[in-house]
Amino acid sequence: MRGDAMGFQRPPGTQDILPGSAGDWQLVEATARELCRRFNYREIRTPIFEATELFRRGVGETTDIVEKEMYTFEDRGGRSITLRPEGTAGVVRAYVENKLYGEPDPAKLYYIGPMFRYERAQAGRYRQFHQFGVEAIGSADPALDAEVIALGWMFYREIGLEGVRVEINSVGTPAVRAAFRGRLLEFLEPLKDRLCEDCRKRMERNPLRVLDCKVDQDKFGGAPSILDSLDGECREHFEAVQGHLQAMDIPFTINPRLVRGLDYYTHTAFEYKAEGIGAIDAIGGGGRYNGLVREIGGPDQPGVGLGIGLERTVLLLQKLRQDASRAALDVYLVSQGEAAERETVRLLHRLRQAGFKADRDYARRSMKAQLKAADRLKARYAAILGDDELSRGEIALKEMASGEQRTVRLEELVHHLTELDRSHPETRTE
Ligand code: AMP
């Protein structure tokens, strides 16, 4: 932040969300709320700052977040305060403090709001960012893990992000992790001198996180897998979660190296990944945290939750739209039969007069080959005219991206496309 003659600038790592993208934020938030309604999660709003100790306990002393990313300050009353770096610790604190555990049913809660981490700013990484998160506290049922994973998966689908992958893992119980830690250190010790500085530090305090390192990834080919260290109960839980996901047709892959950046997870850990934001691929994640409520001073209640980064969601949404708008042609006219071909000359001219970028086949290819050409030329629509359609005074209009097809009166084609264009101005070709 500089206060010179140039005026003030926003602090590094923060964003102004301007009216031009506020609509995307509203869409993303409305989708989150609507999904939570269907899944029966209710909103909770907790303070954006809490006692520093809550995060030390809740997130974990050896995590990057607590070690180097928290916005911590002393308030005027001498208390150590921290701007929340994540949502779970505060929600669990509120759950305990307000005794939300009196029910036989799990407390199913959701939140949307800003989080703060002092990270190196880059594309998709901010110091103030927003998360949509859910927490289901009070049941150890693996069906609840699957429900939470499904909720996140549906969130991305409903926004229109179809390429999102789900990765899951089991990080076991603390006892399982302690045993695995020994095996892992045996494997890492001879590699130690070749590992990056962060990994060497992590080896001492949190060796499981070493496997997650992007820099050293290629050195871990022969690393032991935590899945081989799971005890019977952990294995059973993990298999049940997978069974439920399969029952819901949610595609997932098992990534035995997936460990989350927060210490409180037990059993299930999961992440949502997508391409398109620089080097970053994690867009959301979560897991089960059976020891956390007790750690924070509450009853021994198990829980599971997720956190989804909204900046990354909005970035992907905007990229998707940009890609769609990079259609090279508005309309490719596909025709078959002599009469239809003659009509094409007239239609094409009218489309161009109306301002559309349009083209057709001049090689008398088959209908199928013409449709292929429409695809190759990145046409947004193929307008398909055969002698049959022509005799009925109609033309078929196919949206290439979705494959959706509708029939339009011939004399309405230009008008119809103009209307479509008006309702989706973002998809117009350059
Ligand atoms: P985490 O629990 O740390 O994995 O965070 C969950 C999600 O929040 C991530 O997958 C990101 O989408 C988002 N997120 C975390 N840190 C940041 C950040 N510094 N800037 C933007 N988004 C973030």
CSV table of C-alpha atoms and ligand atoms in Angstrom, one decimal:
chain,number,residue,atom,x,y,z
A,1,MET,CA,0.0,0.0,0.0
A,2,ARG,CA,1.5,3.3,-1.0
A,3,GLY,CA,0.2,6.7,-0.2
A,4,ASP,CA,2.1,8.8,-2.6
A,5,ALA,CA,1.0,11.3,-5.3
A,6,MET,CA,-0.3,8.3,-7.2
A,7,GLY,CA,-2.9,7.7,-4.5
A,8,PHE,CA,-3.5,4.5,-2.6
A,9,GLN,CA,-3.2,1.0,-4.0
A,10,ARG,CA,-4.8,-2.1,-2.6
A,11,PRO,CA,-2.5,-4.3,-0.4
A,12,PRO,CA,-0.6,-7.0,-2.3
A,13,GLY,CA,-2.6,-10.2,-2.7
A,14,THR,CA,-6.0,-8.5,-2.4
A,15,GLN,CA,-8.6,-7.9,-5.1
A,16,ASP,CA,-11.4,-5.4,-5.8
A,17,ILE,CA,-14.3,-7.4,-7.1
A,18,LEU,CA,-15.8,-4.9,-9.5
A,19,PRO,CA,-19.3,-4.8,-10.9
A,20,GLY,CA,-18.1,-6.5,-14.1
A,21,SER,CA,-17.4,-9.7,-12.2
A,22,ALA,CA,-19.8,-9.4,-9.3
A,23,GLY,CA,-22.4,-11.3,-11.3
A,24,ASP,CA,-20.1,-14.3,-11.4
A,25,TRP,CA,-19.6,-14.1,-7.6
A,26,GLN,CA,-23.3,-13.9,-7.1
A,27,LEU,CA,-23.8,-17.0,-9.3
A,28,VAL,CA,-21.2,-19.0,-7.5
A,29,GLU,CA,-22.6,-18.0,-4.1
A,30,ALA,CA,-26.2,-18.6,-5.1
A,31,THR,CA,-25.2,-22.1,-6.4
A,32,ALA,CA,-23.5,-22.9,-3.0
A,33,ARG,CA,-26.5,-21.8,-1.0
A,34,GLU,CA,-29.0,-23.6,-3.2
A,35,LEU,CA,-27.0,-26.8,-3.0
A,36,CYS,CA,-26.7,-26.6,0.8
A,37,ARG,CA,-30.5,-26.2,0.9
A,38,ARG,CA,-30.9,-29.4,-1.0
A,39,PHE,CA,-28.3,-31.3,1.1
A,40,ASN,CA,-29.9,-29.8,4.3
A,41,TYR,CA,-26.8,-27.8,5.5
A,42,ARG,CA,-27.6,-24.6,7.3
A,43,GLU,CA,-25.6,-21.4,7.3
A,44,ILE,CA,-23.4,-20.3,10.1
A,45,ARG,CA,-21.5,-17.0,10.3
A,46,THR,CA,-18.6,-16.8,12.7
A,47,PRO,CA,-16.2,-13.9,13.3
A,48,ILE,CA,-13.4,-13.3,10.8
A,49,PHE,CA,-10.9,-13.1,13.7
A,50,GLU,CA,-10.5,-15.5,16.6
A,51,ALA,CA,-8.0,-16.1,19.4
A,52,THR,CA,-4.7,-17.1,17.9
A,53,GLU,CA,-4.5,-20.1,20.1
A,54,LEU,CA,-7.6,-21.6,18.3
A,55,PHE,CA,-5.7,-21.9,15.1
A,56,ARG,CA,-2.5,-23.1,16.7
A,57,ARG,CA,-4.5,-25.9,18.2
A,58,GLY,CA,-7.0,-26.4,15.4
A,59,VAL,CA,-4.9,-26.1,12.3
A,60,GLY,CA,-1.7,-27.5,13.8
A,61,GLU,CA,1.6,-26.0,15.0
A,62,THR,CA,3.7,-27.6,12.2
A,63,THR,CA,1.6,-26.5,9.3
A,64,ASP,CA,2.7,-23.9,6.8
A,65,ILE,CA,-0.4,-21.9,7.7
A,66,VAL,CA,0.4,-21.6,11.4
A,67,GLU,CA,4.2,-21.4,10.9
A,68,LYS,CA,4.3,-18.6,8.4
A,69,GLU,CA,1.0,-17.5,6.9
A,70,MET,CA,-1.2,-16.1,9.7
A,71,TYR,CA,-2.2,-12.5,10.1
A,72,THR,CA,-1.6,-12.2,13.8
A,73,PHE,CA,-1.7,-9.1,15.9
A,74,GLU,CA,-2.2,-7.9,19.4
A,75,ASP,CA,-5.4,-6.0,20.0
A,76,ARG,CA,-5.6,-3.0,22.3
A,77,GLY,CA,-6.6,-5.2,25.1
A,78,GLY,CA,-3.3,-7.2,24.8
A,79,ARG,CA,-5.0,-10.4,23.3
A,80,SER,CA,-3.3,-12.2,20.5
A,81,ILE,CA,-5.8,-12.2,17.6
A,82,THR,CA,-5.6,-13.9,14.2
A,83,LEU,CA,-7.6,-13.2,11.0
A,84,ARG,CA,-9.0,-16.6,10.2
A,85,PRO,CA,-6.8,-18.6,7.7
A,86,GLU,CA,-9.5,-21.2,7.2
A,87,GLY,CA,-13.1,-21.8,8.2
A,88,THR,CA,-13.2,-25.1,10.1
A,89,ALA,CA,-11.6,-24.1,13.4
A,90,GLY,CA,-14.0,-21.2,13.9
A,91,VAL,CA,-17.1,-23.3,13.0
A,92,VAL,CA,-16.0,-26.0,15.4
A,93,ARG,CA,-15.3,-23.4,18.1
A,94,ALA,CA,-18.9,-22.0,17.6
A,95,TYR,CA,-20.3,-25.6,17.6
A,96,VAL,CA,-18.7,-26.2,21.0
A,97,GLU,CA,-19.4,-22.8,22.5
A,98,ASN,CA,-23.0,-22.8,21.5
A,99,LYS,CA,-23.5,-26.5,22.3
A,100,LEU,CA,-24.8,-27.4,18.9
A,101,TYR,CA,-24.1,-31.1,19.8
A,102,GLY,CA,-27.3,-31.7,21.7
A,103,GLU,CA,-29.0,-33.3,18.7
A,104,PRO,CA,-29.0,-37.0,17.6
A,105,ASP,CA,-28.5,-35.8,14.1
A,106,PRO,CA,-25.1,-34.4,13.0
A,107,ALA,CA,-24.9,-30.6,12.8
A,108,LYS,CA,-24.7,-29.8,9.1
A,109,LEU,CA,-23.4,-26.3,8.7
A,110,TYR,CA,-22.0,-24.2,5.8
A,111,TYR,CA,-20.3,-20.8,5.5
A,112,ILE,CA,-19.2,-18.4,2.8
A,113,GLY,CA,-16.7,-15.7,3.6
A,114,PRO,CA,-13.2,-14.3,3.5
A,115,MET,CA,-10.0,-16.0,4.7
A,116,PHE,CA,-6.6,-14.6,5.2
A,117,ARG,CA,-3.2,-16.1,4.6
A,118,TYR,CA,0.1,-14.3,4.2
A,119,GLU,CA,1.2,-16.2,1.1
A,120,ARG,CA,3.3,-15.2,-1.9
A,121,ALA,CA,0.8,-13.7,-4.3
A,122,GLN,CA,0.4,-15.3,-7.7
A,123,ALA,CA,-2.3,-16.2,-10.2
A,124,GLY,CA,-5.0,-17.9,-8.1
A,125,ARG,CA,-3.3,-17.2,-4.8
A,126,TYR,CA,-4.3,-14.3,-2.7
A,127,ARG,CA,-3.8,-13.0,0.8
A,128,GLN,CA,-7.5,-12.4,1.2
A,129,PHE,CA,-9.6,-15.0,-0.5
A,130,HIS,CA,-13.0,-16.5,-0.1
A,131,GLN,CA,-14.2,-20.0,0.7
A,132,PHE,CA,-17.4,-21.8,0.6
A,133,GLY,CA,-17.2,-24.6,3.1
A,134,VAL,CA,-19.4,-27.1,4.8
A,135,GLU,CA,-18.9,-29.0,8.1
A,136,ALA,CA,-20.9,-32.0,9.3
A,137,ILE,CA,-20.2,-32.6,12.9
A,138,GLY,CA,-21.4,-35.5,15.1
A,139,SER,CA,-21.2,-38.6,13.0
A,140,ALA,CA,-18.5,-41.0,11.9
A,141,ASP,CA,-20.6,-42.6,9.2
A,142,PRO,CA,-18.6,-42.9,5.9
A,143,ALA,CA,-21.8,-42.0,4.1
A,144,LEU,CA,-21.3,-38.5,5.5
A,145,ASP,CA,-17.8,-38.3,4.0
A,146,ALA,CA,-19.3,-39.3,0.7
A,147,GLU,CA,-22.1,-36.8,1.0
A,148,VAL,CA,-19.6,-34.0,1.6
A,149,ILE,CA,-17.5,-35.1,-1.4
A,150,ALA,CA,-20.7,-35.3,-3.5
A,151,LEU,CA,-21.8,-31.8,-2.5
A,152,GLY,CA,-18.5,-30.3,-3.7
A,153,TRP,CA,-18.6,-32.2,-6.9
A,154,MET,CA,-22.1,-31.1,-7.6
A,155,PHE,CA,-21.1,-27.5,-6.9
A,156,TYR,CA,-18.6,-27.5,-9.7
A,157,ARG,CA,-20.9,-29.3,-12.1
A,158,GLU,CA,-23.7,-26.9,-11.5
A,159,ILE,CA,-21.5,-23.9,-12.1
A,160,GLY,CA,-20.6,-25.6,-15.4
A,161,LEU,CA,-17.0,-26.7,-14.6
A,162,GLU,CA,-17.1,-30.2,-16.0
A,163,GLY,CA,-13.4,-31.0,-16.0
A,164,VAL,CA,-13.0,-31.1,-12.2
A,165,ARG,CA,-11.3,-34.3,-10.9
A,166,VAL,CA,-11.9,-35.7,-7.4
A,167,GLU,CA,-8.9,-37.3,-5.7
A,168,ILE,CA,-9.3,-39.2,-2.4
A,169,ASN,CA,-7.0,-40.8,0.1
A,170,SER,CA,-7.1,-42.1,3.6
A,171,VAL,CA,-4.6,-40.5,6.0
A,172,GLY,CA,-5.6,-43.1,8.7
A,173,THR,CA,-5.7,-42.4,12.5
A,174,PRO,CA,-2.9,-40.7,14.4
A,175,ALA,CA,-1.6,-44.2,15.4
A,176,VAL,CA,-1.6,-45.4,11.8
A,177,ARG,CA,0.2,-42.2,10.8
A,178,ALA,CA,2.8,-42.6,13.6
A,179,ALA,CA,3.7,-46.1,12.3
A,180,PHE,CA,3.7,-44.9,8.6
A,181,ARG,CA,6.0,-42.0,9.6
A,182,GLY,CA,8.7,-44.5,10.7
A,183,ARG,CA,8.6,-46.4,7.4
A,184,LEU,CA,8.5,-43.1,5.4
A,185,LEU,CA,11.5,-41.7,7.2
A,186,GLU,CA,13.5,-44.9,6.5
A,187,PHE,CA,12.8,-44.3,2.8
A,188,LEU,CA,13.5,-40.5,2.9
A,189,GLU,CA,16.7,-40.6,5.0
A,190,PRO,CA,19.0,-41.7,2.1
A,191,LEU,CA,17.4,-39.0,-0.2
A,192,LYS,CA,17.7,-36.3,2.3
A,193,ASP,CA,20.6,-34.4,0.8
A,194,ARG,CA,18.9,-34.2,-2.6
A,195,LEU,CA,15.6,-32.8,-1.3
A,196,CYS,CA,14.6,-29.2,-1.4
A,197,GLU,CA,15.0,-27.1,1.7
A,198,ASP,CA,11.3,-27.1,2.6
A,199,CYS,CA,11.2,-30.9,2.4
A,200,ARG,CA,14.2,-31.2,4.7
A,201,LYS,CA,12.4,-29.1,7.2
A,202,ARG,CA,9.2,-31.0,6.8
A,203,MET,CA,11.0,-34.3,7.3
A,204,GLU,CA,11.7,-33.3,10.8
A,205,ARG,CA,8.3,-32.0,11.8
A,206,ASN,CA,5.7,-33.4,9.3
A,207,PRO,CA,7.3,-36.0,7.0
A,208,LEU,CA,3.9,-37.0,5.4
A,209,ARG,CA,3.8,-33.6,3.7
A,210,VAL,CA,7.1,-34.3,2.0
A,211,LEU,CA,5.4,-36.6,-0.5
A,212,ASP,CA,3.1,-33.8,-1.5
A,213,CYS,CA,6.1,-31.6,-2.6
A,214,LYS,CA,5.9,-30.4,-6.1
A,215,VAL,CA,9.6,-29.8,-6.5
A,216,ASP,CA,10.7,-33.3,-5.4
A,217,GLN,CA,7.8,-35.3,-6.8
A,218,ASP,CA,10.0,-37.3,-9.2
A,219,LYS,CA,12.2,-38.7,-6.4
A,220,PHE,CA,9.4,-40.5,-4.6
A,221,GLY,CA,8.8,-43.3,-7.1
A,222,GLY,CA,9.5,-46.1,-4.6
A,223,ALA,CA,8.0,-44.4,-1.6
A,224,PRO,CA,5.9,-46.5,0.8
A,225,SER,CA,2.1,-45.9,0.5
A,226,ILE,CA,0.1,-45.0,3.6
A,227,LEU,CA,-2.6,-47.2,2.2
A,228,ASP,CA,-0.5,-50.3,3.1
A,229,SER,CA,-0.2,-49.1,6.7
A,230,LEU,CA,-4.0,-48.7,7.3
A,231,ASP,CA,-5.5,-50.9,10.0
A,232,GLY,CA,-8.7,-52.8,9.6
A,233,GLU,CA,-11.0,-50.0,10.7
A,234,CYS,CA,-9.4,-47.4,8.5
A,235,ARG,CA,-9.5,-49.7,5.5
A,236,GLU,CA,-13.1,-50.5,6.1
A,237,HIS,CA,-14.0,-46.8,6.4
A,238,PHE,CA,-12.1,-45.9,3.2
A,239,GLU,CA,-13.7,-48.8,1.3
A,240,ALA,CA,-17.2,-47.7,2.5
A,241,VAL,CA,-16.6,-44.1,1.3
A,242,GLN,CA,-15.5,-45.4,-2.1
A,243,GLY,CA,-18.6,-47.7,-2.3
A,244,HIS,CA,-20.9,-44.7,-1.6
A,245,LEU,CA,-19.2,-42.6,-4.2
A,246,GLN,CA,-19.6,-45.3,-6.8
A,247,ALA,CA,-23.2,-45.7,-5.9
A,248,MET,CA,-23.7,-42.0,-6.7
A,249,ASP,CA,-21.7,-42.3,-9.9
A,250,ILE,CA,-19.1,-39.8,-8.8
A,251,PRO,CA,-15.8,-40.4,-10.6
A,252,PHE,CA,-12.7,-40.3,-8.4
A,253,THR,CA,-9.1,-41.5,-8.3
A,254,ILE,CA,-7.1,-42.7,-5.3
A,255,ASN,CA,-4.0,-40.6,-4.7
A,256,PRO,CA,-2.1,-42.2,-1.8
A,257,ARG,CA,0.2,-39.2,-1.6
A,258,LEU,CA,-2.6,-36.7,-1.0
A,259,VAL,CA,-2.1,-35.1,2.4
A,260,ARG,CA,-3.8,-31.9,3.2
A,261,GLY,CA,-2.0,-28.8,4.5
A,262,LEU,CA,-3.9,-29.0,7.8
A,263,ASP,CA,-3.1,-31.3,10.6
A,264,TYR,CA,-6.5,-32.3,11.8
A,265,TYR,CA,-7.5,-34.8,9.2
A,266,THR,CA,-8.2,-38.5,10.0
A,267,HIS,CA,-9.4,-41.2,7.6
A,268,THR,CA,-10.7,-39.5,4.4
A,269,ALA,CA,-8.8,-36.7,2.7
A,270,PHE,CA,-9.9,-35.4,-0.6
A,271,GLU,CA,-9.2,-32.7,-3.1
A,272,TYR,CA,-10.8,-31.2,-6.2
A,273,LYS,CA,-8.4,-30.5,-9.1
A,274,ALA,CA,-8.7,-28.7,-12.4
A,275,GLU,CA,-6.4,-27.3,-15.1
A,276,GLY,CA,-6.3,-23.7,-16.1
A,277,ILE,CA,-5.0,-21.6,-13.2
A,278,GLY,CA,-1.2,-21.3,-13.9
A,279,ALA,CA,0.7,-24.0,-11.9
A,280,ILE,CA,-2.1,-24.4,-9.4
A,281,ASP,CA,-4.5,-27.3,-9.7
A,282,ALA,CA,-6.1,-27.6,-6.3
A,283,ILE,CA,-9.4,-25.8,-6.3
A,284,GLY,CA,-11.0,-27.3,-3.2
A,285,GLY,CA,-10.5,-30.0,-0.6
A,286,GLY,CA,-11.4,-31.4,2.7
A,287,GLY,CA,-11.6,-34.4,4.9
A,288,ARG,CA,-12.6,-36.1,8.1
A,289,TYR,CA,-11.4,-34.7,11.4
A,290,ASN,CA,-12.3,-37.0,14.2
A,291,GLY,CA,-10.0,-35.5,16.9
A,292,LEU,CA,-10.6,-31.8,16.3
A,293,VAL,CA,-13.7,-31.1,18.3
A,294,ARG,CA,-12.1,-32.6,21.4
A,295,GLU,CA,-8.8,-30.8,20.7
A,296,ILE,CA,-10.7,-27.5,20.8
A,297,GLY,CA,-12.2,-28.4,24.1
A,298,GLY,CA,-15.5,-29.9,23.1
A,299,PRO,CA,-17.0,-33.4,23.4
A,300,ASP,CA,-15.4,-36.2,21.5
A,301,GLN,CA,-17.5,-35.7,18.3
A,302,PRO,CA,-16.2,-36.7,14.9
A,303,GLY,CA,-16.7,-34.4,11.9
A,304,VAL,CA,-16.1,-34.1,8.2
A,305,GLY,CA,-16.0,-31.0,5.9
A,306,LEU,CA,-14.7,-29.3,2.8
A,307,GLY,CA,-13.4,-25.9,1.7
A,308,ILE,CA,-13.8,-24.6,-1.8
A,309,GLY,CA,-11.8,-21.6,-3.0
A,310,LEU,CA,-14.2,-19.1,-4.7
A,311,GLU,CA,-11.5,-17.0,-6.5
A,312,ARG,CA,-10.3,-20.1,-8.3
A,313,THR,CA,-13.9,-21.1,-9.1
A,314,VAL,CA,-14.6,-17.7,-10.6
A,315,LEU,CA,-11.3,-17.7,-12.5
A,316,LEU,CA,-12.2,-21.1,-14.1
A,317,LEU,CA,-15.7,-19.9,-14.8
A,318,GLN,CA,-14.4,-16.9,-16.6
A,319,LYS,CA,-11.8,-18.9,-18.5
A,320,LEU,CA,-14.5,-21.3,-19.6
A,321,ARG,CA,-16.6,-18.5,-21.0
A,322,GLN,CA,-13.6,-17.0,-22.7
A,323,ASP,CA,-12.8,-20.3,-24.4
A,324,ALA,CA,-16.4,-20.6,-25.5
A,325,SER,CA,-16.3,-17.1,-26.9
A,326,ARG,CA,-13.3,-17.9,-28.9
A,327,ALA,CA,-15.5,-19.6,-31.4
A,328,ALA,CA,-14.1,-18.8,-34.8
A,329,LEU,CA,-17.4,-18.7,-36.6
A,330,ASP,CA,-20.9,-17.9,-35.6
A,331,VAL,CA,-22.6,-20.2,-38.0
A,332,TYR,CA,-21.5,-22.9,-40.5
A,333,LEU,CA,-24.2,-23.7,-43.0
A,334,VAL,CA,-24.6,-27.4,-43.7
A,335,SER,CA,-26.7,-28.4,-46.7
A,336,GLN,CA,-27.6,-31.3,-48.9
A,337,GLY,CA,-29.5,-31.5,-52.1
A,338,GLU,CA,-29.6,-29.0,-54.9
A,339,ALA,CA,-32.5,-26.9,-53.8
A,340,ALA,CA,-31.1,-26.7,-50.3
A,341,GLU,CA,-27.7,-25.6,-51.6
A,342,ARG,CA,-29.3,-22.8,-53.6
A,343,GLU,CA,-31.1,-21.7,-50.5
A,344,THR,CA,-27.8,-21.7,-48.7
A,345,VAL,CA,-26.4,-18.9,-50.9
A,346,ARG,CA,-29.3,-16.7,-50.0
A,347,LEU,CA,-29.2,-17.5,-46.2
A,348,LEU,CA,-25.5,-17.1,-45.9
A,349,HIS,CA,-25.8,-13.6,-47.4
A,350,ARG,CA,-28.6,-12.7,-45.1
A,351,LEU,CA,-26.6,-13.9,-42.1
A,352,ARG,CA,-23.6,-11.8,-43.1
A,353,GLN,CA,-25.7,-8.8,-43.7
A,354,ALA,CA,-27.1,-9.2,-40.2
A,355,GLY,CA,-23.5,-9.1,-38.8
A,356,PHE,CA,-22.8,-12.8,-38.3
A,357,LYS,CA,-19.6,-14.4,-39.2
A,358,ALA,CA,-20.8,-17.3,-41.4
A,359,ASP,CA,-19.5,-19.8,-43.9
A,360,ARG,CA,-20.4,-22.9,-45.8
A,361,ASP,CA,-19.0,-26.0,-47.6
A,362,TYR,CA,-17.9,-25.5,-51.2
A,363,ALA,CA,-16.6,-29.0,-51.7
A,364,ARG,CA,-19.9,-30.9,-51.9
A,365,ARG,CA,-19.0,-33.0,-49.0
A,366,SER,CA,-21.4,-35.3,-47.2
A,367,MET,CA,-23.5,-34.0,-44.4
A,368,LYS,CA,-21.3,-35.8,-41.9
A,369,ALA,CA,-18.1,-34.3,-43.3
A,370,GLN,CA,-19.7,-30.8,-43.3
A,371,LEU,CA,-20.6,-31.2,-39.6
A,372,LYS,CA,-17.0,-32.2,-38.9
A,373,ALA,CA,-15.9,-29.1,-40.8
A,374,ALA,CA,-18.2,-27.0,-38.6
A,375,ASP,CA,-16.5,-28.5,-35.6
A,376,ARG,CA,-13.0,-28.1,-36.9
A,377,LEU,CA,-13.7,-24.5,-37.8
A,378,LYS,CA,-15.0,-23.9,-34.2
A,379,ALA,CA,-18.4,-22.8,-35.3
A,380,ARG,CA,-20.7,-22.0,-32.5
A,381,TYR,CA,-23.7,-23.2,-34.5
A,382,ALA,CA,-24.2,-25.5,-37.5
A,383,ALA,CA,-27.4,-24.6,-39.4
A,384,ILE,CA,-28.4,-27.8,-41.2
A,385,LEU,CA,-30.6,-27.7,-44.3
A,386,GLY,CA,-31.7,-30.7,-46.3
A,387,ASP,CA,-34.3,-30.9,-49.0
A,388,ASP,CA,-36.7,-32.3,-46.5
A,389,GLU,CA,-36.3,-29.4,-44.1
A,390,LEU,CA,-36.5,-27.0,-47.0
A,391,SER,CA,-39.8,-28.4,-48.2
A,392,ARG,CA,-41.2,-27.7,-44.7
A,393,GLY,CA,-39.7,-24.2,-44.6
A,394,GLU,CA,-37.5,-25.2,-41.7
A,395,ILE,CA,-33.8,-25.4,-40.7
A,396,ALA,CA,-32.1,-27.4,-37.9
A,397,LEU,CA,-29.9,-25.4,-35.6
A,398,LYS,CA,-27.2,-27.3,-33.7
A,399,GLU,CA,-25.2,-25.7,-30.9
A,400,MET,CA,-21.8,-27.4,-31.4
A,401,ALA,CA,-20.6,-27.3,-27.8
A,402,SER,CA,-23.6,-28.9,-26.2
A,403,GLY,CA,-24.9,-30.8,-29.2
A,404,GLU,CA,-28.3,-29.4,-28.5
A,405,GLN,CA,-30.4,-29.2,-31.6
A,406,ARG,CA,-33.6,-27.3,-32.4
A,407,THR,CA,-35.8,-26.6,-35.4
A,408,VAL,CA,-36.3,-23.0,-36.5
A,409,ARG,CA,-38.5,-21.6,-39.3
A,410,LEU,CA,-36.3,-20.6,-42.2
A,411,GLU,CA,-37.4,-17.0,-42.3
A,412,GLU,CA,-36.8,-16.9,-38.5
A,413,LEU,CA,-33.2,-18.0,-38.6
A,414,VAL,CA,-31.6,-14.6,-38.6
A,415,HIS,CA,-33.9,-13.3,-36.0
A,416,HIS,CA,-33.5,-16.4,-33.8
A,417,LEU,CA,-29.7,-16.2,-33.9
A,418,THR,CA,-29.9,-12.5,-33.1
A,419,GLU,CA,-32.0,-13.3,-30.0
A,420,LEU,CA,-29.6,-16.0,-28.9
A,421,ASP,CA,-26.7,-13.7,-29.3
A,422,ARG,CA,-28.5,-11.1,-27.2
A,423,SER,CA,-29.0,-13.5,-24.4
A,424,HIS,CA,-25.4,-14.7,-24.5
A,425,PRO,CA,-23.3,-11.7,-25.6
A,426,GLU,CA,-20.2,-13.3,-24.0
A,427,THR,CA,-20.2,-16.0,-26.7
A,428,ARG,CA,-19.9,-13.7,-29.6
A,429,THR,CA,-16.9,-14.3,-31.9
A,430,GLU,CA,-14.1,-11.7,-32.0
B,1,AMP,P1,-7.0,-25.6,1.8
B,1,AMP,O1,-7.9,-26.1,2.8
B,1,AMP,O2,-5.8,-24.9,2.2
B,1,AMP,O3,-6.6,-26.7,0.8
B,1,AMP,O4,-7.8,-24.6,0.9
B,1,AMP,C1,-9.0,-25.0,0.3
B,1,AMP,C2,-9.2,-24.2,-1.0
B,1,AMP,O5,-9.2,-22.8,-0.7
B,1,AMP,C3,-8.0,-24.4,-2.0
B,1,AMP,O6,-8.2,-25.5,-2.8
B,1,AMP,C4,-8.1,-23.1,-2.8
B,1,AMP,O7,-9.2,-23.2,-3.8
B,1,AMP,C5,-8.5,-22.1,-1.8
B,1,AMP,N1,-7.4,-21.4,-1.3
B,1,AMP,C6,-6.5,-21.7,-0.3
B,1,AMP,N2,-5.5,-20.8,-0.2
B,1,AMP,C7,-5.8,-19.8,-1.1
B,1,AMP,C8,-5.2,-18.6,-1.4
B,1,AMP,N3,-4.1,-18.1,-0.8
B,1,AMP,N4,-5.7,-17.9,-2.4
B,1,AMP,C9,-6.8,-18.3,-3.1
B,1,AMP,N5,-7.5,-19.4,-2.8
B,1,AMP,C10,-7.0,-20.2,-1.8
